[in-house]
MMTF fields as JSON, N, C-alpha, C and O atoms, coordinates in Angstrom:
{
  "mmtfVersion": "1.0.0",
  "mmtfProducer": "UNKNOWN",
  "numBonds": 251,
  "numAtoms": 252,
  "numGroups": 63,
  "numChains": 1,
  "numModels": 1,
  "chainsPerModel": [1],
  "groupsPerChain": [63],
  "chainIdList": ["A"],
  "bondAtomList": [4, 2, 8, 6, 12, 10, 16, 14, 20, 18, 24, 22, 28, 26, 32, 30, 36, 34, 40, 38, 44, 42, 48, 46, 52, 50, 56, 54, 60, 58, 64, 62, 68, 66, 72, 70, 76, 74, 80, 78, 84, 82, 88, 86, 92, 90, 96, 94, 100, 98, 104, 102, 108, 106, 112, 110, 116, 114, 120, 118, 124, 122, 128, 126, 132, 130, 136, 134, 140, 138, 144, 142, 148, 146, 152, 150, 156, 154, 160, 158, 164, 162, 168, 166, 172, 170, 176, 174, 180, 178, 184, 182, 188, 186, 192, 190, 196, 194, 200, 198, 204, 202, 208, 206, 212, 210, 216, 214, 220, 218, 224, 222, 228, 226, 232, 230, 236, 234, 240, 238, 244, 242, 248, 246],
  "bondOrderList": [1, 1, 1, 1, 1, 1, 1, 1, 1, 1, 1, 1, 1, 1, 1, 1, 1, 1, 1, 1, 1, 1, 1, 1, 1, 1, 1, 1, 1, 1, 1, 1, 1, 1, 1, 1, 1, 1, 1, 1, 1, 1, 1, 1, 1, 1, 1, 1, 1, 1, 1, 1, 1, 1, 1, 1, 1, 1, 1, 1, 1, 1],
  "groupList": [{"groupName": "UNK", "atomNameList": ["N", "CA", "C", "O"], "elementList": ["N", "C", "C", "O"], "formalChargeList": [0, 0, 0, 0], "bondAtomList": [1, 0, 2, 1, 3, 2], "bondOrderList": [1, 1, 2], "singleLetterCode": "X", "chemCompType": "L-PEPTIDE LINKING"}],
  "groupTypeList": [0, 0, 0, 0, 0, 0, 0, 0, 0, 0, 0, 0, 0, 0, 0, 0, 0, 0, 0, 0, 0, 0, 0, 0, 0, 0, 0, 0, 0, 0, 0, 0, 0, 0, 0, 0, 0, 0, 0, 0, 0, 0, 0, 0, 0, 0, 0, 0, 0, 0, 0, 0, 0, 0, 0, 0, 0, 0, 0, 0, 0, 0, 0],
  "groupIdList": [1, 2, 3, 4, 5, 6, 7, 8, 9, 10, 11, 12, 13, 14, 15, 16, 17, 18, 19, 20, 21, 22, 23, 24, 25, 26, 27, 28, 29, 30, 31, 32, 33, 34, 35, 36, 37, 38, 39, 40, 41, 42, 43, 44, 45, 46, 47, 48, 49, 50, 51, 52, 53, 54, 55, 56, 57, 58, 59, 60, 61, 62, 63],
  "secStructList": [7, 7, 7, 7, 3, 3, 6, 6, 3, 3, 7, 7, 7, 7, 1, 7, 2, 2, 2, 2, 2, 2, 1, 7, 1, 7, 3, 3, 3, 7, 1, 7, 7, 6, 6, 1, 7, 2, 2, 2, 2, 2, 2, 2, 7, 1, 1, 3, 3, 3, 1, 1, 1, 6, 6, 6, 6, 1, 1, 7, 3, 3, 7],
  "xCoordList": [-80.138, -80.616, -81.116, -81.892, -80.859, -81.129, -82.685, -83.515, -83.009, -84.102, -84.883, -84.154, -85.959, -86.697, -87.705, -88.519, -87.74, -88.243, -88.843, -88.426, -89.707, -90.415, -91.029, -91.9, -90.682, -91.328, -90.838, -91.434, -89.836, -89.313, -89.933, -89.61, -91.062, -91.636, -91.102, -91.163, -90.58, -90.146, -91.114, -92.257, -90.672, -91.583, -90.848, -89.685, -91.772, -91.449, -90.871, -91.622, -89.804, -89.404, -89.837, -89.873, -90.092, -90.53, -89.683, -89.351, -89.24, -88.818, -89.607, -89.195, -90.946, -92.062, -93.006, -93.88, -92.898, -93.674, -95.25, -96.13, -95.453, -96.891, -97.565, -98.706, -96.885, -97.372, -97.54, -98.559, -96.483, -96.666, -97.8, -98.474, -98.029, -99.186, -100.601, -101.515, -100.765, -101.774, -102.267, -103.411, -101.036, -101.347, -101.376, -101.483, -101.278, -101.288, -102.859, -103.74, -102.988, -104.183, -104.345, -105.436, -103.242, -103.303, -101.853, -100.864, -101.825, -100.571, -100.565, -101.503, -99.442, -99.343, -98.011, -96.897, -98.289, -97.207, -96.846, -97.569, -95.427, -94.809, -93.738, -93.618, -92.884, -91.94, -91.872, -92.181, -91.517, -91.651, -90.196, -89.16, -90.241, -89.155, -89.217, -90.295, -87.948, -87.882, -88.337, -88.894, -88.028, -88.368, -89.896, -90.308, -90.688, -92.337, -92.845, -92.572, -93.61, -94.361, -95.614, -96.567, -95.513, -96.791, -97.931, -99.051, -97.734, -98.892, -99.56, -100.608, -99.142, -99.762, -100.146, -100.882, -99.686, -99.953, -101.437, -101.794, -102.145, -103.6, -104.323, -105.457, -103.904, -104.421, -104.535, -105.456, -103.175, -102.895, -103.12, -103.483, -102.905, -103.111, -104.658, -105.39, -105.066, -106.503, -106.679, -106.539, -106.961, -106.855, -105.506, -104.546, -105.399, -104.127, -104.237, -105.175, -103.304, -103.329, -101.956, -100.799, -102.234, -101.221, -100.855, -101.628, -99.733, -99.312, -98.292, -97.684, -98.25, -97.276, -98.07, -97.574, -99.373, -100.123, -99.723, -100.063, -99.101, -98.636, -99.745, -99.696, -100.63, -101.62, -103.115, -104.152, -103.087, -104.429, -105.028, -104.405, -106.381, -107.146, -107.303, -108.032, -106.705, -106.978, -107.777, -108.288, -107.923, -108.872, -108.154, -108.726, -106.894, -106.135, -106.641, -106.991, -106.667, -107.117, -105.9, -104.744, -106.195, -105.111, -105.157, -106.161, -103.999, -103.813, -103.717, -103.541],
  "yCoordList": [13.428, 14.538, 14.148, 13.193, 14.669, 14.189, 14.832, 14.063, 15.909, 16.504, 17.325, 17.737, 17.514, 18.318, 19.11, 18.531, 20.327, 21.424, 22.539, 23.697, 22.138, 23.314, 24.455, 24.24, 25.54, 26.586, 26.608, 27.285, 25.909, 25.755, 25.014, 25.034, 24.122, 23.269, 21.708, 21.115, 21.244, 19.842, 18.861, 18.871, 17.926, 16.956, 15.554, 15.242, 14.811, 13.461, 12.441, 12.157, 11.965, 10.939, 9.276, 8.894, 8.587, 7.184, 6.309, 6.583, 5.178, 4.004, 2.938, 2.139, 3.041, 1.968, 2.822, 3.51, 2.816, 3.531, 3.103, 3.931, 1.978, 1.54, 1.976, 2.43, 1.866, 2.246, 3.77, 4.258, 4.604, 6.073, 6.43, 7.441, 5.536, 5.923, 5.767, 6.54, 4.667, 4.405, 5.711, 6.039, 6.284, 7.245, 8.777, 9.804, 8.748, 10.001, 10.424, 9.607, 11.7, 12.036, 12.146, 12.262, 12.097, 11.996, 11.496, 11.926, 10.596, 10.078, 10.355, 10.061, 10.924, 11.159, 10.598, 10.949, 9.621, 9.074, 10.108, 10.553, 10.329, 11.431, 10.786, 11.024, 9.901, 9.189, 7.858, 7.595, 6.738, 5.477, 5.143, 5.625, 4.22, 3.866, 2.421, 1.83, 1.76, 0.201, -0.258, -1.327, 0.669, 0.019, 0.351, 0.028, 0.918, 1.178, -0.142, -0.314, -0.992, -2.108, -1.243, -1.024, -0.766, -0.227, -1.046, -0.549, -2.362, -3.002, -3.26, -3.901, -2.868, -2.995, -1.495, -1.346, -0.609, 0.701, 1.374, 2.148, 0.802, 1.236, 0.541, 0.966, -0.368, -1.14, -0.328, -0.431, 0.792, 1.402, 2.838, 3.467, 3.315, 4.866, 5.307, 4.755, 6.122, 6.616, 7.973, 8.242, 8.959, 8.619, 8.54, 8.759, 8.251, 8.066, 8.702, 8.467, 9.685, 10.353, 9.729, 9.92, 9.131, 8.487, 9.446, 9.618, 10.188, 11.12, 10.381, 10.974, 9.006, 8.366, 7.305, 6.832, 6.954, 6.166, 4.69, 3.814, 4.391, 3.004, 2.237, 1.009, 2.756, 2.2, 2.0, 1.85, 2.015, 2.204, 0.556, -0.424, 0.791, -0.448, -0.521, -1.387, 0.267, 0.267, 1.331, 2.03, 1.506, 2.734, 3.965, 4.921, 4.162, 5.158, 6.193, 5.77, 7.62, 8.511, 8.817, 8.86, 8.984, 9.499, 10.881, 11.538, 11.386, 12.665, 12.742, 13.827],
  "zCoordList": [64.24, 64.919, 66.207, 66.167, 67.421, 68.778, 69.02, 69.506, 68.767, 69.006, 67.751, 66.849, 67.68, 66.633, 67.315, 68.034, 67.175, 67.747, 66.756, 66.747, 66.056, 65.049, 65.748, 66.592, 65.492, 66.211, 67.738, 68.575, 68.017, 69.469, 70.292, 71.479, 69.784, 70.574, 70.266, 69.19, 71.49, 71.184, 70.782, 71.241, 69.86, 69.531, 70.016, 69.759, 70.754, 71.241, 70.146, 69.213, 70.182, 69.452, 69.966, 71.135, 68.942, 69.146, 68.468, 67.315, 69.079, 68.178, 67.531, 66.69, 68.091, 67.666, 66.697, 67.226, 65.544, 64.726, 64.627, 64.388, 64.798, 65.077, 66.312, 66.237, 67.572, 68.553, 68.576, 69.066, 68.015, 67.867, 66.981, 67.177, 65.929, 64.978, 65.663, 65.377, 66.646, 67.53, 68.54, 68.853, 68.9, 69.93, 69.231, 69.9, 67.998, 67.435, 66.999, 66.732, 66.989, 66.474, 64.888, 64.329, 64.311, 62.749, 62.449, 63.044, 61.519, 61.072, 59.465, 58.724, 59.085, 57.577, 57.031, 57.42, 56.016, 55.415, 54.192, 53.301, 54.489, 53.778, 52.986, 51.784, 53.685, 53.022, 53.279, 54.441, 52.474, 52.805, 53.448, 52.99, 54.614, 55.438, 55.552, 55.614, 55.585, 55.594, 57.024, 57.273, 57.872, 59.437, 59.76, 60.874, 58.94, 59.211, 58.307, 57.119, 59.11, 58.236, 57.781, 58.529, 56.456, 55.71, 55.73, 55.843, 55.621, 55.353, 56.65, 56.576, 57.879, 59.032, 59.577, 60.553, 58.989, 59.483, 59.757, 60.646, 58.688, 58.603, 59.798, 60.019, 60.533, 61.614, 62.825, 63.635, 62.939, 63.93, 63.925, 64.919, 62.831, 62.37, 62.302, 61.481, 63.01, 62.749, 63.045, 64.238, 62.254, 60.613, 60.126, 60.864, 58.971, 57.984, 56.978, 56.215, 56.704, 55.327, 54.413, 54.788, 53.439, 52.41, 51.489, 50.546, 51.555, 50.381, 49.285, 48.395, 49.546, 48.542, 47.656, 46.634, 48.135, 47.192, 47.535, 46.74, 48.542, 48.933, 49.545, 49.476, 50.072, 51.01, 50.22, 50.866, 48.92, 48.072, 48.651, 49.058, 48.478, 48.794, 50.491, 50.975, 51.205, 52.682, 52.981, 52.106, 54.147, 54.945, 54.937, 55.462, 54.398, 54.627, 53.497, 52.395, 53.827, 52.728, 51.823, 52.247, 50.785, 49.632, 49.55, 49.828, 49.142, 48.864, 47.271, 46.715]
}
C-alpha cells in the first residue's frame, strides 16, 4: 500500500519506527513487527499504549 488515507486524510509514512514514535503525540502498539525494536520503543514513544502486553515492566501503559 503506497498511501493510507482514513477519512480521506493522508497519513505520512515513515521508515524509521523509533523516529516516528518520538515525533508522535501518541504511539499505540497494536501488532508486533520484526522491524520495530520493541525493547527500545519506550525510550522514544511518549505516551505509549501497549495493547499486546509485550512491554510489561516499562513505562508503557497496558490495555
